[in-house]
XYZ file of C-alpha atoms in Angstrom:
663
model
C 63.516 114.317 139.364
C 64.818 110.802 138.814
C 68.134 109.228 139.800
C 70.864 109.669 142.395
C 72.755 112.319 140.443
C 71.478 115.703 139.406
C 72.290 116.793 135.821
C 74.063 120.129 135.646
C 71.184 121.572 133.613
C 68.748 120.633 136.378
C 71.047 122.058 139.043
C 71.351 125.311 137.112
C 67.596 125.494 136.682
C 66.843 124.894 140.353
C 69.372 127.511 141.341
C 67.973 129.981 138.818
C 64.445 129.494 140.126
C 65.568 129.731 143.748
C 67.573 132.901 143.165
C 64.574 134.430 141.377
C 62.440 133.948 144.485
C 60.492 130.875 143.386
C 59.455 128.567 146.205
C 60.973 125.380 144.885
C 60.067 121.888 146.121
C 62.018 118.980 144.615
C 60.519 115.472 144.631
C 62.887 112.711 143.543
C 62.713 109.066 142.550
C 65.538 106.571 142.232
C 64.300 103.719 140.085
C 67.626 102.342 138.845
C 69.212 102.411 142.288
C 66.131 100.735 143.800
C 66.304 97.979 141.182
C 70.023 97.420 141.856
C 69.500 97.107 145.607
C 66.426 94.942 145.138
C 68.468 92.478 143.086
C 71.242 92.486 145.701
C 68.700 91.429 148.330
C 67.194 88.718 146.115
C 64.079 90.652 145.073
C 63.002 90.575 141.447
C 61.687 93.975 140.291
C 58.198 93.771 138.787
C 56.292 96.602 137.115
C 52.576 97.040 136.485
C 51.648 99.792 134.003
C 54.945 101.533 134.671
C 54.613 101.339 138.480
C 56.878 99.210 140.678
C 54.953 96.441 142.428
C 55.730 96.910 146.131
C 55.523 94.194 148.759
C 56.764 94.946 152.323
C 60.343 93.909 151.484
C 60.358 96.138 148.401
C 59.061 99.077 150.427
C 61.896 98.539 152.908
C 64.426 98.736 150.073
C 62.663 101.760 148.552
C 62.722 103.611 151.872
C 66.393 102.831 152.431
C 67.418 103.897 148.940
C 65.255 107.012 148.518
C 65.455 108.474 152.011
C 69.048 107.372 152.491
C 71.439 106.911 149.594
C 69.686 108.851 146.823
C 68.365 111.651 149.008
C 71.736 112.283 150.633
C 73.567 112.182 147.294
C 71.175 114.680 145.735
C 71.356 117.005 148.740
C 75.151 116.918 148.502
C 74.923 117.942 144.830
C 72.508 120.771 145.576
C 74.466 122.077 148.565
C 77.688 121.974 146.536
C 75.895 124.170 143.994
C 75.136 126.702 146.701
C 71.534 125.674 147.346
C 70.313 125.273 150.974
C 68.741 121.866 150.358
C 67.425 119.621 153.097
C 66.325 116.014 152.551
C 63.247 114.503 154.126
C 60.893 111.647 153.407
C 57.139 111.816 153.412
C 57.202 109.994 156.746
C 59.209 112.821 158.349
C 57.311 115.355 160.485
C 54.028 114.011 159.119
C 54.736 115.717 155.792
C 52.724 113.223 153.716
C 49.934 110.787 154.405
C 49.261 107.959 151.957
C 46.369 105.773 150.881
C 46.403 102.672 148.653
C 46.586 103.469 144.948
C 43.628 101.858 143.263
C 42.601 101.835 139.647
C 42.461 99.849 136.471
C 44.988 99.068 133.792
C 44.581 99.599 130.039
C 42.571 96.366 129.837
C 40.037 97.633 132.374
C 41.020 95.146 135.066
C 41.802 96.150 138.630
C 45.541 96.427 139.177
C 47.323 94.694 142.045
C 50.134 97.049 143.020
C 50.785 95.901 146.567
C 51.930 98.777 148.792
C 51.974 101.377 146.051
C 50.188 104.424 147.384
C 48.934 107.856 146.522
C 49.257 111.041 148.535
C 46.098 111.620 150.572
C 47.291 114.641 152.581
C 50.146 117.148 152.527
C 51.078 119.107 155.656
C 51.742 122.471 154.046
C 52.944 123.891 157.351
C 56.058 121.704 157.199
C 56.969 122.945 153.718
C 56.163 126.531 154.660
C 58.358 126.347 157.751
C 61.264 124.989 155.716
C 60.904 127.699 153.081
C 60.650 130.420 155.683
C 63.759 129.073 157.411
C 65.549 129.394 154.067
C 65.659 125.702 153.115
C 64.900 124.054 149.791
C 62.948 120.830 150.525
C 64.013 117.620 148.742
C 61.344 114.961 149.252
C 61.593 111.166 149.053
C 58.086 109.877 148.185
C 57.458 107.251 150.855
C 54.651 107.899 153.336
C 52.633 106.205 156.078
C 49.150 104.893 155.392
C 46.068 104.900 157.622
C 47.257 101.815 159.522
C 50.843 102.952 159.923
C 52.089 100.849 157.016
C 54.546 102.597 154.700
C 53.659 103.065 151.023
C 55.900 103.521 148.016
C 54.598 106.475 146.001
C 55.591 107.072 142.416
C 57.669 110.268 142.362
C 55.646 111.777 139.515
C 52.385 111.138 141.366
C 53.799 112.582 144.581
C 55.071 115.683 142.759
C 51.660 116.243 141.172
C 49.821 115.850 144.479
C 52.208 118.148 146.344
C 51.953 120.741 143.557
C 48.156 120.532 143.761
C 48.155 120.964 147.533
C 50.447 123.973 147.217
C 48.388 125.518 144.417
C 51.648 125.654 142.472
C 52.189 127.804 139.419
C 54.260 125.143 137.679
C 54.749 121.374 137.916
C 57.792 120.217 135.958
C 58.617 116.516 135.595
C 62.296 116.414 134.624
C 63.070 113.124 132.933
C 65.418 111.741 130.240
C 63.193 112.423 127.221
C 62.258 115.811 125.704
C 58.530 115.297 126.233
C 55.735 113.138 124.832
C 56.945 111.638 121.549
C 54.555 110.661 118.762
C 55.671 107.915 116.320
C 57.064 109.442 113.128
C 57.788 112.833 114.725
C 61.264 113.622 116.049
C 59.973 116.590 118.020
C 57.907 116.173 121.186
C 54.268 117.137 121.326
C 54.296 120.770 122.433
C 50.845 120.892 124.020
C 48.732 117.959 125.101
C 45.074 118.319 126.024
C 43.262 115.968 128.367
C 41.417 114.458 125.396
C 44.665 113.856 123.494
C 46.359 112.298 126.509
C 43.540 109.809 127.107
C 43.604 108.904 123.435
C 47.384 108.347 123.451
C 47.044 106.089 126.494
C 44.185 104.089 124.933
C 46.152 103.619 121.719
C 49.201 102.400 123.612
C 51.403 105.262 122.372
C 51.862 106.452 125.937
C 52.701 103.403 128.038
C 55.076 101.955 130.601
C 56.989 104.605 132.567
C 55.605 107.510 130.517
C 52.016 106.748 131.426
C 52.297 107.718 135.144
C 54.009 110.961 134.129
C 51.256 111.915 131.692
C 48.531 110.962 134.162
C 50.237 112.960 136.930
C 50.456 116.070 134.744
C 46.810 115.786 133.728
C 45.668 115.321 137.302
C 47.613 118.413 138.370
C 46.269 120.782 135.701
C 42.729 119.506 136.171
C 43.100 120.257 139.901
C 44.213 123.830 139.283
C 48.014 123.782 138.976
C 48.962 126.596 136.606
C 51.071 124.583 134.149
C 52.364 121.012 134.045
C 55.287 119.927 131.881
C 57.347 116.893 130.922
C 60.839 118.063 129.947
C 64.352 116.748 129.436
C 66.112 117.538 132.697
C 69.534 117.204 131.071
C 68.807 119.871 128.444
C 69.957 123.331 129.471
C 67.084 125.794 129.729
C 64.225 123.295 129.558
C 63.114 123.609 133.203
C 63.492 127.383 133.291
C 61.678 127.530 129.971
C 58.794 125.554 131.429
C 58.614 127.939 134.389
C 58.412 130.882 131.991
C 55.927 129.166 129.666
C 58.258 128.816 126.652
C 56.531 126.695 124.026
C 59.654 124.693 123.134
C 60.532 123.652 126.701
C 58.914 120.213 126.358
C 55.325 118.979 126.469
C 52.838 121.226 128.249
C 49.559 119.789 129.508
C 46.290 121.711 129.425
C 42.833 120.720 130.557
C 40.883 122.257 127.672
C 39.939 120.871 124.275
C 40.489 122.587 120.970
C 43.483 124.708 120.070
C 46.652 122.751 120.828
C 48.935 125.760 120.487
C 50.356 127.253 123.677
C 48.291 130.239 124.693
C 50.146 132.928 126.611
C 48.148 134.359 129.519
C 46.772 137.849 128.997
C 49.276 140.387 130.392
C 48.217 141.674 133.803
C 48.314 145.390 132.797
C 45.985 144.591 129.911
C 43.533 142.843 132.260
C 43.834 145.804 134.620
C 42.902 148.310 131.915
C 40.038 146.163 130.677
C 38.373 145.228 133.953
C 39.580 147.364 136.873
C 38.526 150.901 137.706
C 41.372 153.182 136.705
C 41.642 154.920 140.073
C 45.307 154.038 140.660
C 48.408 155.289 138.897
C 50.254 151.995 139.002
C 53.947 151.462 138.479
C 54.759 149.286 135.424
C 55.627 146.237 137.539
C 53.704 142.999 138.145
C 54.795 141.590 141.507
C 54.339 137.873 142.016
C 56.144 136.863 145.224
C 57.963 138.212 148.246
C 60.308 137.048 150.967
C 61.691 139.203 153.762
C 62.492 142.599 152.304
C 62.608 141.431 148.680
C 59.834 141.092 146.098
C 60.055 139.658 142.585
C 58.214 140.627 139.421
C 56.792 138.311 136.784
C 60.080 138.476 134.864
C 62.016 137.125 137.840
C 63.625 140.474 138.696
C 64.166 141.159 142.424
C 63.433 144.492 144.088
C 64.392 145.689 147.542
C 61.047 146.769 148.996
C 61.465 150.021 150.911
C 57.772 150.925 150.798
C 56.443 147.811 152.565
C 52.994 148.049 151.022
C 52.785 151.568 152.543
C 53.913 150.523 156.022
C 51.992 147.236 155.998
C 54.638 144.485 155.892
C 56.482 145.732 158.985
C 57.777 142.210 159.719
C 58.697 141.606 156.077
C 56.999 139.575 153.388
C 55.771 136.110 154.353
C 57.230 136.066 157.859
C 57.272 132.381 158.920
C 55.424 133.029 162.166
C 52.658 134.901 160.318
C 52.348 132.409 157.472
C 52.128 129.473 159.869
C 49.440 131.254 161.916
C 47.354 132.028 158.831
C 47.546 128.462 157.552
C 46.764 126.966 160.944
C 43.728 129.198 161.504
C 42.443 128.894 157.921
C 42.371 125.126 158.354
C 40.484 125.492 161.646
C 37.913 128.300 161.399
C 37.892 131.104 158.835
C 34.824 133.181 159.766
C 31.947 133.349 162.237
C 30.715 136.994 162.291
C 30.753 138.924 165.555
C 27.644 137.240 166.903
C 30.052 134.725 168.463
C 33.269 134.765 170.470
C 36.553 133.611 168.900
C 39.844 133.113 170.710
C 42.179 134.875 168.224
C 40.134 138.083 168.433
C 39.947 138.063 172.225
C 43.655 137.286 172.615
C 44.559 140.041 170.155
C 42.529 142.588 172.122
C 44.262 141.491 175.337
C 47.686 141.799 173.671
C 46.932 145.329 172.438
C 45.939 146.284 175.979
C 49.271 145.005 177.268
C 51.355 146.645 174.541
C 49.512 149.989 174.522
C 47.205 151.007 177.399
C 44.241 149.605 179.287
C 40.983 149.942 177.406
C 38.622 148.172 175.037
C 39.131 147.372 171.360
C 36.894 147.536 168.305
C 38.163 145.638 165.256
C 37.439 146.531 161.648
C 39.082 146.029 158.260
C 41.193 149.114 157.547
C 42.662 152.297 158.945
C 39.958 154.485 157.483
C 37.292 152.339 159.182
C 39.172 152.640 162.470
C 39.169 156.432 162.137
C 35.512 156.410 161.123
C 34.718 154.472 164.285
C 36.809 156.836 166.404
C 34.950 159.890 165.061
C 31.607 158.243 165.776
C 32.798 157.342 169.258
C 33.847 160.941 170.016
C 30.480 162.336 168.987
C 28.523 159.573 170.700
C 30.432 160.200 173.924
C 29.626 163.925 173.699
C 25.963 163.116 173.066
C 25.783 160.768 176.051
C 27.452 163.381 178.261
C 24.888 165.955 177.120
C 22.060 163.585 178.083
C 23.394 163.528 181.638
C 24.155 167.262 181.982
C 21.160 168.561 180.044
C 23.380 170.832 177.951
C 23.740 170.856 174.176
C 26.251 168.244 172.981
C 29.673 169.252 171.703
C 29.736 168.550 167.973
C 32.981 169.900 166.533
C 35.938 167.695 165.636
C 39.329 169.333 165.118
C 41.833 168.130 162.520
C 44.941 169.556 160.842
C 46.555 170.632 157.572
C 48.373 167.996 155.504
C 46.559 165.223 157.373
C 45.349 161.949 155.904
C 42.864 159.844 157.838
C 41.181 157.873 155.057
C 38.771 158.012 152.146
C 35.358 157.212 153.641
C 33.191 160.298 154.123
C 33.801 160.797 157.827
C 37.548 160.160 157.538
C 37.770 162.271 154.387
C 36.135 165.181 156.212
C 39.151 165.330 158.567
C 41.664 164.799 155.762
C 43.519 167.443 153.753
C 41.225 169.266 151.253
C 43.389 167.979 148.400
C 41.647 164.603 148.839
C 38.148 166.119 149.043
C 37.942 167.757 145.625
C 34.949 166.615 143.635
C 33.319 164.770 146.543
C 31.544 167.672 148.277
C 29.692 168.671 150.184
C 31.660 167.303 153.129
C 30.036 166.347 156.410
C 29.502 169.273 158.781
C 31.173 169.889 162.110
C 34.857 169.508 161.258
C 37.419 172.254 161.724
C 40.889 172.149 160.189
C 43.777 173.971 161.899
C 47.423 174.648 160.943
C 49.804 171.745 161.618
C 52.053 172.031 164.688
C 50.578 175.462 165.542
C 50.200 175.645 169.328
C 48.613 179.099 169.332
C 45.955 178.010 166.832
C 44.798 175.065 168.940
C 44.800 177.191 172.114
C 42.301 179.533 170.410
C 40.177 176.866 168.713
C 39.642 174.007 171.170
C 36.909 174.663 173.727
C 33.596 173.426 175.177
C 32.204 172.962 171.647
C 34.950 170.424 170.806
C 33.897 166.762 170.812
C 37.223 165.407 169.648
C 40.644 166.082 168.169
C 42.207 163.688 165.638
C 45.922 163.910 164.886
C 48.724 161.795 163.412
C 51.778 161.833 165.718
C 53.765 161.571 162.478
C 51.936 162.561 159.309
C 52.426 160.046 156.514
C 50.723 161.045 153.273
C 51.259 164.676 154.221
C 55.016 164.286 153.784
C 56.415 162.409 156.835
C 56.007 165.311 159.278
C 56.506 164.530 162.999
C 54.357 166.485 165.448
C 56.312 168.488 168.002
C 56.235 167.418 171.642
C 54.831 170.814 172.656
C 52.029 170.490 170.109
C 50.956 167.036 171.329
C 51.201 168.067 174.998
C 49.028 171.085 174.319
C 46.408 168.928 172.635
C 46.382 166.560 175.625
C 46.001 169.434 178.091
C 43.199 171.145 176.145
C 41.245 167.911 175.646
C 41.472 167.176 179.358
C 40.345 170.731 180.157
C 37.285 170.665 177.885
C 36.358 166.973 178.048
C 37.164 166.323 174.381
C 38.343 162.976 173.041
C 41.993 162.959 171.918
C 42.417 160.534 168.997
C 45.890 159.515 167.822
C 45.841 158.109 164.298
C 48.760 155.638 164.205
C 47.539 153.752 161.162
C 50.829 154.412 159.354
C 53.271 155.462 162.063
C 52.382 152.849 164.695
C 53.456 149.268 165.390
C 57.182 149.764 165.701
C 57.856 152.038 162.769
C 58.770 155.065 164.910
C 61.214 153.121 167.099
C 58.698 152.332 169.845
C 55.772 149.943 169.616
C 53.470 152.964 169.266
C 54.544 156.449 168.224
C 52.852 158.137 171.209
C 55.179 156.211 173.541
C 58.144 158.301 172.340
C 56.888 161.205 174.453
C 54.618 159.479 176.975
C 51.552 161.414 175.787
C 48.712 158.892 175.958
C 45.590 159.435 173.805
C 42.012 158.574 174.722
C 41.613 156.612 171.494
C 44.328 154.986 169.391
C 43.558 153.941 165.808
C 45.556 151.292 163.975
C 45.567 149.649 160.558
C 48.071 148.812 157.812
C 50.718 146.733 159.653
C 48.252 145.431 162.242
C 47.185 142.474 160.078
C 50.810 141.663 159.133
C 49.843 141.780 155.456
C 46.124 141.031 155.770
C 43.476 143.787 155.987
C 42.701 144.835 159.545
C 42.003 147.995 161.510
C 41.341 148.650 165.177
C 40.574 151.375 167.643
C 41.567 151.097 171.288
C 39.588 153.364 173.639
C 40.679 154.042 177.209
C 38.450 153.754 180.256
C 35.077 155.468 180.059
C 35.542 156.468 176.425
C 35.011 152.839 175.449
C 31.548 152.901 177.055
C 30.260 155.385 174.473
C 29.604 152.652 171.910
C 26.977 150.127 172.990
C 25.320 147.202 171.186
C 23.818 148.438 167.942
C 25.848 151.668 167.775
C 28.639 150.414 165.523
C 29.626 147.094 163.953
C 31.657 145.247 161.315
C 30.872 141.878 159.749
C 34.504 140.951 159.138
C 36.129 142.953 161.955
C 38.457 140.743 163.990
C 37.995 137.821 161.594
C 39.747 134.739 163.087
C 42.284 134.331 160.269
C 43.288 137.995 160.244
C 43.359 138.128 164.046
C 45.674 135.101 164.079
C 47.962 136.847 161.580
C 47.929 140.017 163.692
C 48.809 138.082 166.836
C 51.736 136.455 165.062
C 52.903 139.767 163.620
C 52.797 141.546 166.992
C 54.622 138.649 168.627
C 57.326 138.900 165.965
C 57.646 142.660 166.509
C 58.035 142.168 170.242
C 60.162 139.014 170.424
C 62.563 140.094 167.689
C 63.003 143.555 169.188
C 62.031 145.212 165.904
C 61.006 148.686 167.204
C 64.488 149.289 168.668
C 66.083 147.829 165.546
C 63.945 150.170 163.446
C 65.300 153.170 165.355
C 68.887 152.006 164.832
C 68.426 151.293 161.126
C 66.485 154.534 160.628
C 69.332 156.586 162.053
C 71.762 154.696 159.820
C 69.646 155.296 156.721
C 69.065 158.985 157.448
C 72.772 159.419 158.088
C 73.695 157.735 154.803
C 71.258 159.876 152.818
C 72.274 163.127 154.520
C 75.958 162.415 153.941
C 75.378 161.471 150.314
C 73.269 164.497 149.391
C 75.323 167.072 151.295
C 75.378 170.255 149.254
C 72.472 169.241 147.021
C 70.481 172.174 145.680
C 67.226 170.218 145.378
C 66.957 168.634 148.858
C 65.045 170.807 151.285
C 65.061 168.460 154.281
C 65.600 164.861 155.361
C 63.271 164.086 158.261
C 61.467 161.292 160.017
C 61.561 158.995 163.007
C 62.745 155.397 163.023
C 62.051 153.774 159.684
C 59.537 156.384 158.553
C 61.701 158.738 156.536
C 60.889 161.546 154.123
C 63.294 163.316 151.787
C 61.665 166.597 150.804
C 62.781 167.974 147.450
C 62.324 171.356 145.820
C 61.187 169.633 142.619
C 58.692 166.803 141.901
C 60.086 163.442 142.970
C 58.500 161.070 140.447
C 61.629 160.700 138.324
C 63.695 159.849 141.380
C 61.176 157.112 142.252
C 61.420 155.772 138.682
C 65.227 155.764 138.852
C 65.166 153.826 142.127
C 62.786 151.271 140.645
C 65.046 150.812 137.622
C 67.880 150.193 140.098
C 65.843 147.535 141.945
C 64.595 149.671 144.871
C 60.925 150.402 145.593
C 60.001 153.693 147.286
C 57.331 156.249 146.454
C 56.716 159.978 146.444
C 54.026 161.575 148.577
C 52.852 165.193 148.704
C 54.400 165.411 145.204
C 57.904 166.276 146.443
C 58.643 163.992 149.408
C 60.408 160.699 148.776
C 58.876 158.313 151.311
C 61.135 155.492 152.547
C 59.647 152.810 154.823
C 61.349 149.387 154.713
C 60.331 146.430 156.856
C 61.515 146.826 160.426
C 63.764 143.741 160.237
C 65.783 145.266 157.396
C 69.518 144.550 157.545
C 72.370 147.069 157.681
C 73.578 145.856 154.270
C 70.131 146.481 152.756
C 69.949 149.915 154.359
C 73.363 150.862 152.959
C 72.460 149.618 149.496
C 69.154 151.513 149.479
C 70.817 154.675 150.740
C 73.306 154.578 147.867
C 70.516 154.166 145.300
C 68.508 157.063 146.760
C 71.557 159.324 146.741
C 72.259 158.407 143.089
C 68.606 159.053 142.209
C 68.724 162.535 143.729
C 72.024 163.298 141.974
C 70.541 162.147 138.656
C 67.449 164.294 139.234
C 69.578 167.293 140.100
C 71.751 166.820 137.018
């Protein structure tokens, strides 16, 4: 963006993008104002191939004008338009590092540009922190070089380099012309290939101030930026059109030769059908970004996410603490395998011990792997005990109706039979009992029992909390017969039930706790925590995972757990869950199709007497994402930092959906 005023069309476009969930970064120039102040101080502006020659005095003027007068004026315009803009220069917080800009002019000779620089490094953590804090960054392109000297960076070049570092979807250079103009044609070139651009520069058609813009766009698309455009920033709809890929927005730059017509990307559902296994019944929505409790689709429509990736994004989408941890660790060390120690993994294990109970942790990549490991541990412990006593090992593992523990063969064997159809025969040695039936477990659990696996709150089975008596009976019987009590908290753990772990609601501590879903704060991770001697059952060579406890995912998990604890999210989840259940119960009072509203904290199920798919579809059409499990249970699980206003809004939509379904 050029100049010290922001055209209304540009303001409208930035606001439209921001409101649609785009992560907008604005880079601005200020050429006319720089020239005016240069002349006031006795400096004569000089340009080389469209770039301002910059001696130390010129750089001083550039810094004063861009970071001071122009930046502040533009921020005032953006803030007045309701945008949370914040102005900073490349020298601030180490955002940008610069290097001398070298190269040749059209005549092939080396150009002397003085202290004109290029961006050599972008600190993405600074931009990420600003976005996560809710700010729109406005950047003045001046930056320090390797010796501490300050460089003047062309705004178009800086925008292209920042877009490349971010892996941006769109780079849009808003200027005062509609695009690249060809002599004899009143309309701008719609698409420009790399070959065409080089030819236009060689022929002198693209020159002066347009040349750096064209070169910046080419450099960006060749480096992987999704689309790069030159548009008229004063024309209403041009910037938004560029973001959406409209062919008449301006001039679009592509890296390929051949067809110069804009080619729309293949729709995601079409790619899905062509190349992905069709083992999911997907909703007709393509999600592209998320922030907090809101996600946006590829049409820019926002949705309130009350499914949270099936209880994964417990701290919301792109929590700033988590994002910063991922970026920091990814820049440092991404993977080692478990032949070596890494600090994030060790610190995460220590934190789980503090938050849960004393024991030892095994890390893996998912909840089903955690349960698989727990089942192996239970049987291995029974086998080791048999070696010592000389008696036959206990082999049986007890599980329960409506349960869901995963889709690998061991986990599937202890999961509801509905998930086993067509995959038989199942592994031997597993016994399924009625859910919440104390008498049944009293009769079934004995010396032959190696382990018992149970969800304190069933998730896929319809959000069914276990009774206190049931869990206490399981604890007593496992202690009596030396069986391993496994609590599967893959879905109900990590704050969702109003305590950090669901078992803490009743003080009934398991021998093994399995975790997944929310543990990685959005990245794939599972874990099992085994108390005392149970952890000694698995020894080197017994069980392993190449990626388990990967440094990047462990760093994300640490940040996510710290956010849960420091922000008091488990207690907040209990408060918001009671509010949401109350709103739903009040709204559906007297309904003929609601059998029960149940749940704990922010794990809520609304059981219907009819299939719930149409209610889910209605909610989605109203901008609310939930799902239906066990065919007739509407499952509602927002992020734990959800606000009261969001809870009230979601409750109203759910009540309307049920009323519509009933009608």
